[in-house]
Short mmCIF file of C-alpha atoms and ligand atoms in Angstrom, two decimals:
data_model
loop_
_atom_site.label_atom_id
_atom_site.label_comp_id
_atom_site.label_asym_id
_atom_site.label_seq_id
_atom_site.Cartn_x
_atom_site.Cartn_y
_atom_site.Cartn_z
CA MET A 1 3.21 -29.03 -33.07
CA VAL A 2 3.66 -25.66 -31.44
CA LYS A 3 3.26 -25.59 -27.71
CA MET A 4 1.66 -22.64 -25.98
CA LYS A 5 2.47 -22.57 -22.26
CA LEU A 6 0.06 -20.62 -20.08
CA ARG A 7 1.25 -19.37 -16.69
CA ASN A 8 0.33 -16.93 -13.97
CA ARG A 9 2.11 -13.68 -14.76
CA LEU A 10 2.76 -12.90 -11.10
CA HIS A 11 3.53 -16.43 -9.94
CA LYS A 12 4.98 -18.38 -12.80
CA VAL A 13 4.88 -21.77 -11.10
CA ASP A 14 1.12 -21.56 -11.53
CA ASN A 15 0.31 -23.44 -14.71
CA ILE A 16 -3.07 -22.52 -16.11
CA ALA A 17 -4.82 -25.79 -16.88
CA GLY A 18 -8.12 -26.12 -18.70
CA ALA A 19 -7.83 -22.84 -20.57
CA THR A 20 -9.38 -22.64 -24.03
CA VAL A 21 -7.26 -21.33 -26.89
CA THR A 22 -9.13 -20.27 -30.00
CA PHE A 23 -7.60 -19.07 -33.27
CA GLN A 24 -9.68 -17.01 -35.68
CA ASP A 25 -8.76 -15.85 -39.13
CA ALA A 26 -9.26 -12.40 -40.66
CA LYS A 27 -12.92 -13.20 -41.32
CA ALA A 28 -13.48 -14.07 -37.64
CA ALA A 29 -13.94 -17.71 -38.51
CA THR A 30 -12.63 -20.15 -35.92
CA VAL A 31 -9.86 -22.19 -37.47
CA LEU A 32 -8.33 -23.94 -34.47
CA THR A 33 -9.16 -24.64 -30.83
CA ALA A 34 -7.19 -26.30 -28.08
CA THR A 35 -7.29 -26.73 -24.31
CA SER A 36 -4.31 -26.45 -21.99
CA ASP A 37 -3.33 -29.59 -20.10
CA ALA A 38 -2.37 -30.00 -16.44
CA HIS A 39 1.00 -28.40 -17.21
CA GLY A 40 -0.70 -25.38 -18.74
CA VAL A 41 0.35 -26.45 -22.23
CA ALA A 42 -1.91 -26.20 -25.26
CA SER A 43 -0.61 -28.14 -28.26
CA LEU A 44 -1.35 -26.42 -31.56
CA ASN A 45 -1.19 -27.99 -35.00
CA LEU A 46 -0.70 -24.89 -37.11
CA LYS A 47 0.43 -26.68 -40.27
CA PRO A 48 -2.98 -26.55 -41.97
CA LEU A 49 -3.27 -22.79 -41.42
CA ALA A 50 -2.38 -20.44 -44.21
CA ASN A 51 0.33 -17.90 -43.58
CA GLY A 52 -1.02 -14.68 -42.18
CA ALA A 53 -2.43 -12.89 -39.14
CA TYR A 54 -4.84 -14.46 -36.71
CA THR A 55 -6.41 -13.54 -33.45
CA CYS A 56 -5.90 -15.93 -30.58
CA GLU A 57 -8.36 -15.80 -27.68
CA ILE A 58 -7.20 -17.37 -24.42
CA GLU A 59 -9.66 -17.94 -21.61
CA ALA A 60 -8.65 -19.50 -18.33
CA PRO A 61 -11.37 -21.53 -16.59
CA ASN A 62 -12.21 -18.44 -14.53
CA VAL A 63 -11.86 -15.03 -16.11
CA SER A 64 -12.93 -11.46 -15.47
CA ALA A 65 -12.50 -8.42 -17.68
CA ASP A 66 -14.04 -6.11 -15.09
CA GLU A 67 -12.29 -3.62 -12.84
CA VAL A 68 -11.04 -5.29 -9.70
CA GLY A 69 -13.17 -4.45 -6.70
CA PRO A 70 -15.76 -5.73 -4.25
CA ALA A 71 -17.81 -7.44 -6.97
CA LEU A 72 -14.97 -9.80 -7.89
CA ALA A 73 -14.79 -13.33 -6.51
CA THR A 74 -18.08 -13.22 -4.67
CA THR A 75 -19.75 -16.22 -6.30
CA ALA A 76 -19.34 -19.49 -4.43
CA PRO A 77 -17.43 -21.62 -4.79
CA VAL A 78 -14.67 -19.05 -5.13
CA PRO A 79 -11.89 -20.47 -7.31
CA ASP A 80 -8.22 -20.27 -6.43
CA ARG A 81 -7.45 -18.05 -9.40
CA ILE A 82 -9.25 -15.70 -11.75
CA TYR A 83 -7.40 -14.31 -14.77
CA ARG A 84 -7.83 -11.67 -17.41
CA PRO A 85 -9.11 -12.94 -20.76
CA VAL A 86 -6.36 -12.47 -23.33
CA THR A 87 -6.45 -11.64 -27.02
CA LEU A 88 -3.23 -12.12 -28.97
CA ILE A 89 -2.49 -10.87 -32.46
CA VAL A 90 -0.57 -13.78 -33.94
CA LYS A 91 1.36 -14.06 -37.17
CA ILE A 92 1.78 -17.56 -38.53
CA ALA A 93 4.11 -18.66 -41.30
CA GLY A 94 5.05 -22.19 -42.26
CA GLY A 95 3.12 -23.71 -39.40
CA ILE A 96 4.93 -21.80 -36.66
CA ILE A 97 4.21 -18.63 -34.78
CA ASN A 98 6.45 -15.76 -35.84
CA SER A 99 5.03 -13.22 -33.44
CA ALA A 100 2.31 -12.95 -30.84
CA VAL A 101 1.41 -9.64 -29.24
CA PRO A 102 -1.32 -9.07 -26.66
CA ALA A 103 -3.99 -6.64 -27.83
CA ASP A 104 -3.92 -5.23 -24.29
CA PRO A 105 -0.40 -5.36 -22.87
CA LEU A 106 -1.80 -5.32 -19.33
CA THR A 107 -3.45 -8.69 -19.81
CA ALA A 108 -0.39 -10.80 -20.63
CA THR A 109 3.31 -10.98 -21.36
CA VAL A 110 4.29 -13.14 -24.33
CA ALA A 111 7.60 -14.68 -25.34
CA VAL A 112 7.85 -16.47 -28.69
CA SER A 113 10.41 -19.05 -29.76
CA ALA A 114 10.37 -21.61 -32.56
CA SER A 115 8.23 -24.27 -30.94
CA LEU A 116 7.17 -22.70 -27.67
CA VAL A 117 5.10 -19.65 -26.90
CA ASN A 118 5.02 -18.61 -23.26
CA VAL A 119 1.94 -16.61 -22.33
CA ASP A 120 2.00 -15.23 -18.81
CA ILE A 121 -1.49 -14.08 -17.98
CA GLN A 122 -2.43 -11.34 -15.51
CA PRO A 123 -4.39 -12.64 -12.52
CA VAL A 124 -7.06 -10.52 -10.87
CA TRP A 125 -7.80 -12.93 -8.05
CA MET A 126 -5.40 -15.11 -6.12
CA LYS A 127 -6.97 -16.73 -3.13
CA SER A 128 -5.12 -16.03 0.09
CA ALA A 129 -4.48 -18.92 2.42
CA GLN A 130 -6.06 -17.10 5.32
CA SER A 131 -9.22 -15.15 6.00
CA SER A 132 -11.94 -15.29 8.58
CA GLY A 133 -15.46 -14.11 9.22
CA ARG A 134 -15.82 -10.44 10.11
CA GLY A 135 -18.60 -10.14 12.62
CA LYS A 136 -18.38 -6.36 12.19
CA PRO A 137 -19.48 -4.00 9.45
CA VAL A 138 -16.73 -2.62 7.19
CA SER A 139 -15.94 0.92 8.33
CA MET A 140 -12.23 1.42 7.59
CA ILE A 141 -9.72 1.06 4.77
CA ILE A 142 -6.07 0.59 5.68
CA VAL A 143 -3.42 1.51 3.10
CA HIS A 144 -0.11 -0.36 3.29
CA HIS A 145 3.06 -0.68 1.31
CA THR A 146 4.74 -4.06 0.93
CA ALA A 147 8.24 -2.84 1.86
CA CYS A 148 9.48 -5.46 -0.59
CA ASP A 149 9.30 -6.31 -4.28
CA LEU A 150 6.46 -8.13 -5.95
CA GLY A 151 7.88 -11.66 -5.72
CA PRO A 152 8.26 -11.90 -1.94
CA ALA A 153 4.96 -10.10 -1.47
CA VAL A 154 3.10 -12.61 -3.64
CA SER A 155 4.74 -15.54 -1.87
CA THR A 156 3.77 -14.17 1.52
CA PHE A 157 0.20 -13.36 0.56
CA LEU A 158 -0.25 -16.83 -0.93
CA SER A 159 1.25 -18.81 1.91
CA GLU A 160 0.34 -16.72 4.93
CA LYS A 161 -1.77 -13.68 5.40
CA GLY A 162 -2.91 -11.61 2.48
CA PRO A 163 -4.54 -8.22 2.16
CA HIS A 164 -7.83 -7.82 0.39
CA TYR A 165 -6.15 -6.06 -2.53
CA MET A 166 -2.65 -5.56 -3.90
CA ILE A 167 -1.66 -2.85 -6.36
CA ASP A 168 1.36 -3.74 -8.50
CA THR A 169 3.87 -1.19 -9.70
CA ASP A 170 2.12 -1.03 -13.08
CA GLY A 171 -1.19 -0.20 -11.41
CA GLN A 172 -2.73 -3.62 -11.85
CA ILE A 173 -4.84 -4.78 -8.95
CA VAL A 174 -5.02 -8.31 -7.60
CA LYS A 175 -7.61 -9.33 -5.07
CA TRP A 176 -6.76 -11.88 -2.38
CA VAL A 177 -9.56 -11.95 0.17
CA PRO A 178 -13.29 -11.26 -0.33
CA ASP A 179 -14.36 -7.95 1.18
CA ALA A 180 -16.99 -9.76 3.18
CA ARG A 181 -14.28 -11.62 5.08
CA ALA A 182 -11.60 -10.32 7.43
CA ALA A 183 -7.91 -10.48 6.61
CA TRP A 184 -5.08 -10.16 9.12
CA HIS A 185 -3.41 -7.32 7.20
CA ALA A 186 -3.30 -4.84 10.07
CA GLY A 187 -2.05 -7.22 12.74
CA VAL A 188 -2.27 -5.72 16.19
CA ALA A 189 -3.87 -2.37 15.61
CA ARG A 190 -6.10 0.21 17.18
CA TRP A 191 -8.09 3.00 15.63
CA ASP A 192 -10.84 5.19 16.95
CA GLY A 193 -11.00 3.16 20.13
CA HIS A 194 -11.39 -0.13 18.30
CA ALA A 195 -8.88 -2.91 18.77
CA ASP A 196 -10.55 -5.11 16.13
CA VAL A 197 -9.26 -3.18 13.14
CA ASN A 198 -8.93 -6.29 10.97
CA GLU A 199 -12.56 -7.19 11.43
CA ARG A 200 -13.63 -3.67 10.50
CA SER A 201 -11.30 -2.87 7.63
CA VAL A 202 -10.40 -3.59 4.04
CA GLY A 203 -6.63 -3.81 3.53
CA ILE A 204 -4.83 -2.57 0.43
CA GLU A 205 -1.15 -3.38 -0.09
CA ILE A 206 0.75 -1.24 -2.57
CA VAL A 207 3.84 -2.89 -4.02
CA ASN A 208 6.52 -0.42 -3.01
CA LYS A 209 9.89 -1.29 -1.59
CA THR A 210 11.15 2.24 -1.38
CA GLY A 211 10.91 5.56 -3.18
CA PRO A 212 8.07 7.39 -4.86
CA TYR A 213 4.86 5.67 -5.86
CA PRO A 214 4.24 5.54 -9.63
CA GLU A 215 1.35 7.49 -11.09
CA ALA A 216 -0.31 4.23 -12.17
CA GLN A 217 -0.57 3.13 -8.54
CA TYR A 218 -2.34 6.31 -7.49
CA THR A 219 -4.75 6.00 -10.39
CA ALA A 220 -5.49 2.39 -9.47
CA LEU A 221 -5.81 3.16 -5.77
CA LEU A 222 -8.23 6.03 -6.27
CA GLY A 223 -10.42 3.90 -8.50
CA LEU A 224 -10.34 1.03 -6.04
CA LEU A 225 -11.14 3.28 -3.08
CA ASP A 226 -14.06 4.67 -5.02
CA ARG A 227 -15.42 1.20 -5.69
CA ILE A 228 -14.96 0.06 -2.11
CA THR A 229 -16.54 3.16 -0.57
CA THR A 230 -19.43 2.82 -3.01
CA ALA A 231 -19.94 -0.79 -2.00
CA PHE A 232 -19.62 -0.03 1.72
CA SER A 233 -21.37 3.19 2.59
CA GLY A 234 -20.16 3.12 6.19
CA ILE A 235 -16.57 4.15 5.45
CA ASP A 236 -15.98 7.75 6.48
CA GLU A 237 -13.19 9.74 4.92
CA TRP A 238 -11.24 9.90 8.14
CA ASN A 239 -11.30 6.15 8.37
CA ILE A 240 -9.22 5.71 5.21
CA ILE A 241 -5.85 5.61 6.89
CA GLY A 242 -2.37 4.15 6.80
CA HIS A 243 -1.01 1.14 8.60
CA SER A 244 1.34 3.53 10.40
CA ASP A 245 -1.69 5.30 11.81
CA VAL A 246 -3.10 2.18 13.42
CA GLY A 247 -0.36 -0.42 13.95
CA THR A 248 0.41 -0.72 17.63
CA ASN A 249 2.32 -2.94 19.94
CA SER A 250 0.31 -5.20 22.18
CA ASP A 251 0.24 -2.47 24.80
CA GLY A 252 -1.48 -0.10 22.41
CA LYS A 253 1.56 2.03 21.66
CA LEU A 254 1.86 3.36 18.16
CA GLY A 255 4.91 2.83 16.05
CA ARG A 256 4.98 -0.84 15.15
CA LYS A 257 4.37 0.03 11.51
CA SER A 258 6.24 3.26 11.14
CA GLY A 259 6.77 4.13 7.52
CA ASP A 260 3.87 2.09 6.18
CA PRO A 261 2.94 3.38 3.60
CA GLY A 262 5.63 5.94 4.36
CA ALA A 263 6.61 9.52 3.77
CA GLN A 264 6.73 9.08 0.00
CA PHE A 265 3.06 8.25 -0.17
CA GLU A 266 1.05 11.29 -1.19
CA TRP A 267 -2.05 11.40 0.98
CA SER A 268 -2.98 14.69 -0.64
CA ARG A 269 -4.11 12.75 -3.71
CA LEU A 270 -6.65 10.86 -1.63
CA GLU A 271 -7.74 13.96 0.21
CA ALA A 272 -8.33 15.76 -3.06
CA LYS A 273 -10.86 13.09 -4.00
CA ARG A 274 -12.34 12.99 -0.53
CA LEU A 275 -11.11 9.45 -0.20
CA GLY A 276 -9.09 10.29 2.85
CA LEU A 277 -8.98 13.23 5.15
CA LEU A 278 -9.86 16.47 3.55
CA GLU A 279 -7.42 19.17 2.77
CA SER A 280 -7.63 22.00 5.21
CA ASP A 281 -6.71 25.57 4.72
CA GLY A 282 -6.25 28.79 6.57
CA PRO A 283 -3.64 29.86 9.07
CA PRO A 284 -3.03 28.00 12.31
CA ASP A 285 -5.45 28.94 15.02
CA ILE A 286 -3.58 30.76 17.73
CA ASN A 287 -5.84 29.27 20.34
CA ILE A 288 -4.96 25.66 19.78
CA TYR A 289 -2.04 24.08 21.59
CA ALA A 290 -1.67 27.41 23.25
CA GLY A 291 -0.68 28.86 19.92
CA PHE A 292 2.62 27.17 20.40
CA PHE A 293 4.01 27.48 16.94
CA ASN A 294 2.84 31.01 16.55
CA ILE A 295 4.99 31.86 19.48
CA VAL A 296 7.87 29.43 19.11
CA ALA A 297 8.14 29.00 15.38
CA SER A 298 11.23 26.82 15.50
CA GLY A 299 10.51 25.16 18.81
CA SER A 300 9.73 21.58 19.48
CA LEU A 301 7.69 19.71 21.98
CA HIS A 302 9.73 16.86 23.24
CA VAL A 303 10.18 14.40 26.03
CA GLY A 304 11.21 16.24 29.09
CA ASP A 305 9.34 19.40 28.34
CA ASN A 306 7.72 20.65 31.43
CA ASP A 307 4.60 22.07 29.98
CA SER A 308 3.09 22.91 33.34
CA ARG A 309 5.75 25.56 33.50
CA HIS A 310 5.40 26.44 29.84
CA HIS A 311 8.92 25.40 29.09
CA PHE A 312 9.20 24.39 25.46
CA GLY A 313 12.09 24.01 23.12
CA GLY A 314 14.58 24.89 25.76
CA ALA A 315 13.10 28.26 26.65
CA ASN A 316 10.52 29.60 29.02
CA HIS A 317 7.50 31.23 27.42
CA LYS A 318 5.38 32.63 30.17
CA ASP A 319 2.82 33.99 27.74
CA ILE A 320 1.68 30.53 26.64
CA ALA A 321 -1.72 29.72 28.06
CA GLY A 322 -3.52 26.42 28.12
CA HIS A 323 -2.11 22.94 28.20
CA PRO A 324 -0.57 22.16 24.81
CA VAL A 325 0.47 18.60 25.47
CA ARG A 326 -2.87 17.57 26.89
CA GLU A 327 -4.70 19.33 24.07
CA LEU A 328 -2.58 17.59 21.50
CA GLN A 329 -3.05 14.21 23.12
CA GLU A 330 -6.78 14.76 23.25
CA ASP A 331 -6.88 15.67 19.60
CA LEU A 332 -4.76 12.70 18.56
CA VAL A 333 -7.09 10.37 20.37
CA ALA A 334 -10.14 12.17 19.02
CA ILE A 335 -8.85 11.71 15.48
CA GLY A 336 -8.52 8.02 16.18
CA TYR A 337 -4.90 7.46 17.20
CA SER A 338 -4.15 5.04 19.96
CA GLY A 339 -2.80 6.73 23.06
CA ARG A 340 -3.50 7.89 26.56
CA ILE A 341 -4.30 11.41 27.61
CA SER A 342 -1.95 12.15 30.44
CA GLY A 343 -1.18 15.77 29.82
CA ARG A 344 2.33 15.18 30.99
CA ARG A 345 4.70 13.59 28.57
CA PHE A 346 4.73 11.74 25.33
CA ARG A 347 7.40 9.30 26.26
CA GLY A 348 5.91 5.84 26.39
CA GLU A 349 2.62 7.02 25.08
CA ASN A 350 2.77 8.44 21.61
CA ALA A 351 6.42 9.00 21.01
CA GLY A 352 8.33 5.89 21.91
CA CYS A 353 10.84 4.09 19.79
CA GLY A 354 9.66 3.67 16.24
CA ASP A 355 6.81 6.07 16.63
CA GLY A 356 7.66 7.73 13.37
CA VAL A 357 4.24 8.26 11.93
CA PRO A 358 5.22 10.09 8.79
CA ARG A 359 1.70 10.72 7.78
CA THR A 360 0.15 12.94 10.29
CA PHE A 361 -2.98 14.86 10.30
CA LEU A 362 -4.65 16.70 13.00
CA CYS A 363 -7.18 19.11 11.75
CA ARG A 364 -10.40 18.21 10.08
CA ARG A 365 -11.90 16.17 12.81
CA THR A 366 -13.19 17.27 16.13
CA ARG A 367 -15.68 16.19 18.66
CA THR A 368 -19.24 17.24 18.84
CA LYS A 369 -19.30 15.90 22.36
CA SER A 370 -17.09 18.57 23.79
CA SER A 371 -15.86 22.00 22.96
CA ARG A 372 -13.32 22.14 25.64
CA ARG A 373 -11.35 25.03 24.25
CA ALA A 374 -12.94 28.32 23.46
CA GLY A 375 -11.91 29.35 19.99
CA GLY A 376 -10.50 25.92 19.29
CA PHE A 377 -10.87 24.09 16.03
CA SER A 378 -14.27 25.35 15.23
CA ASN A 379 -14.61 26.90 11.82
CA GLY A 380 -18.14 27.26 10.58
CA GLY A 381 -17.22 27.88 6.96
CA ASP A 382 -15.26 24.70 6.66
CA ASP A 383 -17.86 22.77 8.57
CA GLN A 384 -20.31 23.63 5.88
CA GLU A 385 -17.95 23.01 3.02
CA CYS A 386 -16.70 19.72 4.37
CA GLY A 387 -20.07 18.52 5.44
CA GLY A 388 -20.54 19.29 9.09
CA PRO A 389 -23.11 17.75 11.39
CA GLY A 390 -25.89 19.25 9.29
CA ALA A 391 -24.74 17.13 6.38
CA GLY A 392 -25.36 13.97 8.28
CA LEU A 393 -21.87 13.12 9.37
CA GLY A 394 -23.05 11.83 12.70
CA ARG A 395 -20.89 12.06 15.72
CA SER A 396 -18.02 13.90 14.14
CA ALA A 397 -17.66 17.14 12.33
CA LEU A 398 -15.02 18.10 9.85
CA VAL A 399 -13.34 21.36 10.56
CA GLY A 400 -10.60 23.43 9.10
CA CYS A 401 -7.33 24.47 10.64
CA GLY A 402 -3.78 25.13 9.65
CA ALA A 403 -2.60 21.75 8.58
CA GLY A 404 0.99 22.73 8.08
CA ALA A 405 1.83 23.82 11.58
CA LEU A 406 -0.36 21.29 13.29
CA ALA A 407 0.87 18.41 11.21
CA ARG A 408 4.35 19.52 12.13
CA VAL A 409 3.48 19.36 15.80
CA VAL A 410 2.28 15.81 15.50
CA LEU A 411 5.21 14.84 13.34
CA LEU A 412 7.60 16.08 15.95
CA LEU A 413 5.79 14.29 18.67
CA LEU A 414 5.60 11.05 16.78
CA SER A 415 9.05 11.11 15.25
CA PRO A 416 11.36 8.30 16.22
CA GLN A 417 13.61 9.12 19.09
CA PRO A 418 17.31 9.30 18.19
CA GLY A 419 18.83 5.87 18.17
CA CYS A 420 15.56 4.03 17.79
CA PRO A 421 15.70 1.38 15.08
CA VAL A 422 13.15 1.55 12.29
CA LYS A 423 12.54 -1.86 10.79
CA PRO A 424 10.34 -1.89 7.71
CA SER A 425 8.58 -5.18 7.29
CA LEU A 426 6.04 -6.74 5.07
CA ALA A 427 2.37 -6.01 5.57
ZN1 ZN B 1 1.23 -2.74 6.52
#
């Protein structure tokens, strides 16, 4: 007898019991069937089979060949696991398996020895231990990185809190929590004035400990974002954001999740698909933030600046008009960031320890409620292109501005202070 052991590819202690294993010959005639036992083992008597090639279909009790997204795992009762169906191309000689290769290498990993064939099958659904009712419509998507390898991430998501989706390094997506339920992926967080970010958001964890994100992860993420935003029409582009954008301490200060998903994550790919904030263009507007960077190209706004006296970057600039710090604070809050508008300093508000928000954006969103600065963000051409109020965007309008300089302003303001520890952590 040849034993075929079926396991969860991402969590190998999961034996897949009750799976059907079906061998077919070259004429598509079924020549052998078996079912895996409680240990995930299917016992196969291959002796009667003629030497040659066969196809072997493996179906776990719950399978899905569809793309992973909101439609998955919505039928009650939701099982603990759902796997990919697997087709193996098997060569048999003398009653043993000489080789077994998955027709789709993304569905399974196979190891063949004389009497044992290990088939580790890709899961698409692994039920997280924790989720709760939402009570709020889905209006945000939060992008995370795991800050650890796959193994610890899977263990954490299984035993504690899990995101709604996880994207592995090979681009494969696993779902953990139904979209209709809330997950605790964002922890204490605040966005756009809402402190109940978990109830309002779908969380996506990208397996990334450090370094660049593989192309396969971007491809998977863009597809997943497209499916989620199709399923939930209430998710605006500016509400697809990073954990670093929303994670706060209990006092509402940003910075608890600095570096999540981190500086290596390329938001421009999402923006290009309008699945994140839009790209902006054009030169910086001299009228915003008192045209600070037009005047002090290498300057910096920092704690201790006395903006009431127009003292920036260690020099007095009497020609600066307006109130740059207040304007910047107002815009950060208007975009959605947590923070107070004091007009005075950033210390203790948006730029405390760990406030390194590497992904920063500032243009693209402004208020229809107020136009407090003449000649501010407003840019009619971009309004039209990006879908301004006339396009039914509701309370906010998208506008264009010089992303480079403005993003730099925010980056400076939100950069960690020297000596502040930055502790990456899971989820
Ligand atoms: Zn996170």
